[in-house]
Tab-separated table of C-alpha atoms in Angstrom:
chain	number	residue	atom	x	y	z
A	1	UNK	CA	-92.007	-34.484	-23.925
A	2	UNK	CA	-89.103	-35.762	-22.071
A	3	UNK	CA	-87.095	-35.892	-25.246
A	4	UNK	CA	-88.149	-32.276	-25.954
A	5	UNK	CA	-86.938	-31.212	-22.679
A	6	UNK	CA	-83.684	-32.880	-22.991
A	7	UNK	CA	-82.749	-32.109	-26.237
A	8	UNK	CA	-81.952	-28.291	-25.571
A	9	UNK	CA	-79.766	-29.596	-22.625
A	10	UNK	CA	-77.905	-31.905	-24.898
A	11	UNK	CA	-77.501	-29.137	-27.568
A	12	UNK	CA	-76.142	-26.651	-25.015
A	13	UNK	CA	-73.460	-29.520	-23.643
A	14	UNK	CA	-72.327	-29.871	-27.365
A	15	UNK	CA	-72.171	-26.450	-27.920
A	16	UNK	CA	-70.080	-25.786	-24.540
A	17	UNK	CA	-68.015	-28.843	-25.504
A	18	UNK	CA	-67.468	-27.092	-29.252
A	19	UNK	CA	-66.462	-23.840	-27.533
A	20	UNK	CA	-64.133	-25.260	-25.166
A	21	UNK	CA	-62.298	-27.344	-28.024
A	22	UNK	CA	-62.142	-24.218	-30.140
A	23	UNK	CA	-60.694	-22.235	-27.090
A	24	UNK	CA	-58.081	-25.168	-26.700
A	25	UNK	CA	-57.259	-25.116	-30.228
A	26	UNK	CA	-56.722	-21.422	-30.115
A	27	UNK	CA	-54.673	-21.932	-27.181
A	28	UNK	CA	-52.459	-24.273	-28.940
A	29	UNK	CA	-52.020	-21.979	-31.809
A	30	UNK	CA	-51.244	-19.044	-29.575
A	31	UNK	CA	-48.686	-21.366	-27.984
A	32	UNK	CA	-47.104	-22.216	-31.460
A	33	UNK	CA	-47.231	-18.561	-32.665
A	34	UNK	CA	-45.224	-17.622	-29.318
A	35	UNK	CA	-42.649	-20.125	-29.838
A	36	UNK	CA	-42.032	-18.792	-33.458
A	37	UNK	CA	-42.250	-15.191	-32.398
A	38	UNK	CA	-38.417	-14.841	-32.061
A	39	UNK	CA	-37.868	-16.712	-35.270
A	40	UNK	CA	-40.387	-14.492	-36.958
A	41	UNK	CA	-38.966	-11.073	-35.534
A	42	UNK	CA	-35.389	-12.267	-36.666
A	43	UNK	CA	-36.824	-12.635	-40.282
A	44	UNK	CA	-38.680	-9.450	-40.044
A	45	UNK	CA	-35.129	-7.845	-38.995
A	46	UNK	CA	-33.364	-9.358	-41.877
A	47	UNK	CA	-35.865	-8.174	-44.467
A	48	UNK	CA	-35.722	-4.510	-42.963
A	49	UNK	CA	-31.988	-4.897	-43.138
A	50	UNK	CA	-32.327	-5.777	-47.028
A	51	UNK	CA	-34.799	-3.009	-47.625
A	52	UNK	CA	-32.490	-0.544	-45.950
A	53	UNK	CA	-29.642	-1.675	-48.087
A	54	UNK	CA	-31.605	-1.123	-51.298
A	55	UNK	CA	-32.753	2.255	-49.841
A	56	UNK	CA	-29.155	3.172	-49.299
A	57	UNK	CA	-28.144	1.944	-52.813
A	58	UNK	CA	-31.288	4.270	-54.176
A	59	UNK	CA	-29.912	7.084	-52.277
A	60	UNK	CA	-26.469	7.028	-53.937
A	61	UNK	CA	-28.103	7.204	-57.080
A	62	UNK	CA	-30.331	9.972	-56.313
A	63	UNK	CA	-27.407	12.035	-54.863
A	64	UNK	CA	-25.475	11.314	-57.949
A	65	UNK	CA	-28.183	12.539	-60.227
A	66	UNK	CA	-28.516	15.560	-57.810
A	67	UNK	CA	-25.005	16.328	-58.289
A	68	UNK	CA	-24.996	15.908	-61.892
A	69	UNK	CA	-28.148	18.424	-62.171
A	70	UNK	CA	-26.405	20.945	-59.916
A	71	UNK	CA	-23.242	20.783	-62.012
A	72	UNK	CA	-25.366	21.526	-65.018
A	73	UNK	CA	-27.132	24.376	-63.277
A	74	UNK	CA	-23.671	25.983	-62.501
A	75	UNK	CA	-22.641	25.485	-66.053
A	76	UNK	CA	-25.673	27.097	-67.513
A	77	UNK	CA	-25.219	29.998	-65.132
A	78	UNK	CA	-21.509	30.499	-66.037
A	79	UNK	CA	-22.423	30.431	-69.870
A	80	UNK	CA	-25.367	32.980	-69.344
A	81	UNK	CA	-23.118	35.267	-67.474
A	82	UNK	CA	-20.385	34.832	-70.187
A	83	UNK	CA	-23.088	35.710	-73.087
A	84	UNK	CA	-24.219	38.589	-70.851
A	85	UNK	CA	-20.806	40.182	-70.907
A	86	UNK	CA	-20.692	39.449	-74.715
A	87	UNK	CA	-24.009	40.995	-75.466
A	88	UNK	CA	-22.927	44.075	-73.480
A	89	UNK	CA	-19.918	44.156	-75.498
A	90	UNK	CA	-21.795	43.990	-78.782
A	91	UNK	CA	-24.056	46.712	-77.685
A	92	UNK	CA	-21.001	48.906	-76.977
A	93	UNK	CA	-19.616	48.217	-80.259
A	94	UNK	CA	-23.031	49.214	-81.929
A	95	UNK	CA	-23.830	45.568	-82.928
A	96	UNK	CA	-27.295	45.447	-81.753
A	97	UNK	CA	-28.177	42.559	-84.244
A	98	UNK	CA	-25.477	40.656	-82.586
A	99	UNK	CA	-26.402	41.510	-79.233
A	100	UNK	CA	-30.027	40.471	-80.052
A	101	UNK	CA	-28.596	36.755	-81.261
A	102	UNK	CA	-26.502	36.658	-78.043
A	103	UNK	CA	-29.886	37.716	-76.167
A	104	UNK	CA	-31.855	34.766	-77.777
A	105	UNK	CA	-29.215	32.047	-76.833
A	106	UNK	CA	-29.399	33.538	-73.331
A	107	UNK	CA	-33.174	32.917	-73.417
A	108	UNK	CA	-32.768	29.472	-74.317
A	109	UNK	CA	-29.972	29.132	-71.900
A	110	UNK	CA	-32.119	30.937	-69.116
A	111	UNK	CA	-34.992	28.196	-69.920
A	112	UNK	CA	-32.658	25.377	-69.688
A	113	UNK	CA	-31.186	26.671	-66.476
A	114	UNK	CA	-34.666	27.033	-64.865
A	115	UNK	CA	-35.529	23.330	-65.868
A	116	UNK	CA	-32.279	22.044	-64.517
A	117	UNK	CA	-32.444	23.931	-61.271
A	118	UNK	CA	-35.849	22.539	-60.687
A	119	UNK	CA	-34.803	19.173	-61.450
A	120	UNK	CA	-31.512	19.726	-58.967
A	121	UNK	CA	-33.893	20.883	-56.247
A	122	UNK	CA	-36.161	18.103	-56.529
A	123	UNK	CA	-33.408	15.574	-56.418
A	124	UNK	CA	-31.874	17.611	-53.442
A	125	UNK	CA	-35.028	17.334	-51.566
A	126	UNK	CA	-35.553	13.713	-52.434
A	127	UNK	CA	-32.125	12.931	-51.052
A	128	UNK	CA	-32.626	14.950	-47.951
A	129	UNK	CA	-35.859	13.110	-47.247
A	130	UNK	CA	-34.475	9.570	-47.965
A	131	UNK	CA	-31.574	10.414	-45.758
A	132	UNK	CA	-34.070	11.143	-42.998
A	133	UNK	CA	-36.099	8.092	-43.707
A	134	UNK	CA	-32.943	5.934	-43.673
A	135	UNK	CA	-31.767	7.193	-40.361
A	136	UNK	CA	-35.223	6.870	-38.652
A	137	UNK	CA	-35.389	3.181	-40.208
A	138	UNK	CA	-31.707	2.275	-38.841
A	139	UNK	CA	-32.786	3.600	-35.251
A	140	UNK	CA	-35.891	1.480	-35.449
A	141	UNK	CA	-34.154	-1.481	-36.680
A	142	UNK	CA	-31.502	-1.137	-33.986
A	143	UNK	CA	-34.152	-0.723	-31.271
A	144	UNK	CA	-35.908	-3.640	-32.418
A	145	UNK	CA	-32.696	-5.913	-32.673
A	146	UNK	CA	-31.885	-4.794	-29.213
A	147	UNK	CA	-35.467	-5.807	-28.013
A	148	UNK	CA	-35.210	-9.047	-29.589
A	149	UNK	CA	-31.907	-9.754	-28.022
A	150	UNK	CA	-33.363	-8.859	-24.649
A	151	UNK	CA	-36.196	-11.163	-25.487
A	152	UNK	CA	-34.041	-14.034	-26.206
A	153	UNK	CA	-31.864	-13.430	-23.087
A	154	UNK	CA	-35.071	-13.585	-21.140
A	155	UNK	CA	-36.476	-16.338	-22.817
A	156	UNK	CA	-33.142	-18.182	-22.104
A	157	UNK	CA	-33.207	-17.158	-18.514
A	158	UNK	CA	-36.653	-18.131	-18.056
A	159	UNK	CA	-36.163	-21.866	-19.696
A	160	UNK	CA	-33.450	-22.225	-17.239
A	161	UNK	CA	-35.396	-21.318	-14.294
A	162	UNK	CA	-38.006	-23.420	-15.496
A	163	UNK	CA	-35.524	-26.444	-16.108
A	164	UNK	CA	-33.982	-25.712	-12.679
A	165	UNK	CA	-37.535	-25.599	-11.021
A	166	UNK	CA	-38.397	-28.984	-12.504
A	167	UNK	CA	-34.919	-30.359	-11.717
A	168	UNK	CA	-35.236	-29.096	-8.151
A	169	UNK	CA	-38.437	-30.126	-7.828
A	170	UNK	CA	-37.602	-33.577	-9.000
A	171	UNK	CA	-34.480	-33.260	-6.504
A	172	UNK	CA	-36.578	-32.376	-3.740
A	173	UNK	CA	-38.796	-35.473	-4.535
A	174	UNK	CA	-35.768	-37.748	-4.497
A	175	UNK	CA	-34.339	-36.275	-1.553
A	176	UNK	CA	-37.694	-36.590	0.509
A	177	UNK	CA	-37.994	-40.181	-0.641
A	178	UNK	CA	-34.397	-40.826	0.490
A	179	UNK	CA	-35.015	-39.223	3.940
A	180	UNK	CA	-38.019	-41.300	4.418
A	181	UNK	CA	-36.107	-44.467	3.392
A	182	UNK	CA	-33.472	-43.192	6.231
A	183	UNK	CA	-36.044	-42.650	8.762
A	184	UNK	CA	-37.684	-46.192	8.219
A	185	UNK	CA	-34.155	-47.768	8.349
A	186	UNK	CA	-33.305	-46.064	11.730
A	187	UNK	CA	-36.637	-46.966	13.052
A	188	UNK	CA	-35.934	-50.566	12.169
A	189	UNK	CA	-32.451	-50.405	13.704
A	190	UNK	CA	-33.701	-48.890	16.850
A	191	UNK	CA	-36.374	-51.517	17.197
A	192	UNK	CA	-33.724	-54.332	16.581
A	193	UNK	CA	-31.387	-52.552	19.082
A	194	UNK	CA	-34.407	-52.740	21.493
A	195	UNK	CA	-35.055	-56.203	20.649
A	196	UNK	CA	-31.465	-57.405	21.260
A	197	UNK	CA	-31.243	-55.498	24.675
A	198	UNK	CA	-34.329	-57.193	25.672
A	199	UNK	CA	-33.061	-60.661	24.723
A	200	UNK	CA	-30.014	-60.022	26.651
A	201	UNK	CA	-31.951	-59.132	29.612
A	202	UNK	CA	-33.963	-62.236	29.302
A	203	UNK	CA	-30.799	-64.215	28.842
A	204	UNK	CA	-29.427	-62.667	32.122
A	205	UNK	CA	-32.318	-63.325	34.044
A	206	UNK	CA	-32.628	-67.094	33.011
A	207	UNK	CA	-29.004	-67.699	34.034
A	208	UNK	CA	-28.908	-65.423	37.273
A	209	UNK	CA	-26.550	-63.126	35.766
A	210	UNK	CA	-28.914	-60.266	36.117
A	211	UNK	CA	-29.218	-60.844	39.793
A	212	UNK	CA	-25.639	-60.754	40.222
A	213	UNK	CA	-25.333	-57.436	38.059
A	214	UNK	CA	-27.999	-55.970	40.143
A	215	UNK	CA	-26.182	-56.730	43.364
A	216	UNK	CA	-22.848	-55.548	41.964
A	217	UNK	CA	-24.621	-52.414	40.806
A	218	UNK	CA	-25.886	-51.876	44.476
A	219	UNK	CA	-22.326	-52.452	45.897
A	220	UNK	CA	-23.493	-55.517	47.931
A	221	UNK	CA	-21.262	-57.871	45.917
A	222	UNK	CA	-17.822	-56.757	45.299
A	223	UNK	CA	-16.699	-56.758	41.647
A	224	UNK	CA	-13.397	-58.427	41.625
A	225	UNK	CA	-12.676	-57.035	38.122
A	226	UNK	CA	-13.188	-53.617	39.035
A	227	UNK	CA	-10.337	-51.116	39.202
A	228	UNK	CA	-10.785	-50.566	42.892
A	229	UNK	CA	-10.837	-54.178	43.494
A	230	UNK	CA	-7.505	-54.847	41.670
A	231	UNK	CA	-6.018	-51.967	43.261
A	232	UNK	CA	-7.038	-53.061	46.864
A	233	UNK	CA	-5.248	-56.623	45.808
A	234	UNK	CA	-2.111	-54.978	44.668
A	235	UNK	CA	-1.966	-52.928	47.958
A	236	UNK	CA	-2.290	-56.240	49.937
A	237	UNK	CA	0.377	-57.841	47.863
A	238	UNK	CA	2.695	-54.913	48.561
A	239	UNK	CA	2.165	-55.059	52.304
A	240	UNK	CA	3.028	-58.644	52.397
């Protein structure tokens, strides 16, 4: 019974541990993906540039075909007008049979003209659409490149800030350590100075110098080495 009660708890612990490990693995994967994000974007921009270059070459080909088709349309149109004029001249000359042959040639050219004009229109519309698509792609690639450049700049600045923060934190830690060492050194020096002063006082007391100093300080015993005492001796010597 005890085992049966503990088993679900053990299973729950393992389940939570597995979930935590899986979450940690996801975080590591996301971190790696973030580190490669700019590199991936650079590659995507290069791929887009390559595709755009191919599209420009295809546009040039389509524009050339459109021009050729348009030129053929102009040629057919000119031939038809020329034949129409000749057919009218044949009718005026009473040569209806000849005018009919010219009309048959005009019919053939008219069909060719219609087919060529349809092809020319299709090439023209396709070229116009390609120019619009290429222009949009160029704008998008330019915008993406600018965003990537700004992201790189922000990434560099943030890395610099992190490095500066780490360095500053380390410097502050070292500075605090140095200040603590200085404070301890100053405390030791003050303690040593106090001990030396105390030793001097004890030495003066043991030799009687301390009492004489106190009497001189009180003005009871003249200090023959003082400036006033020397000045008095000089005055007495001068008077003599």
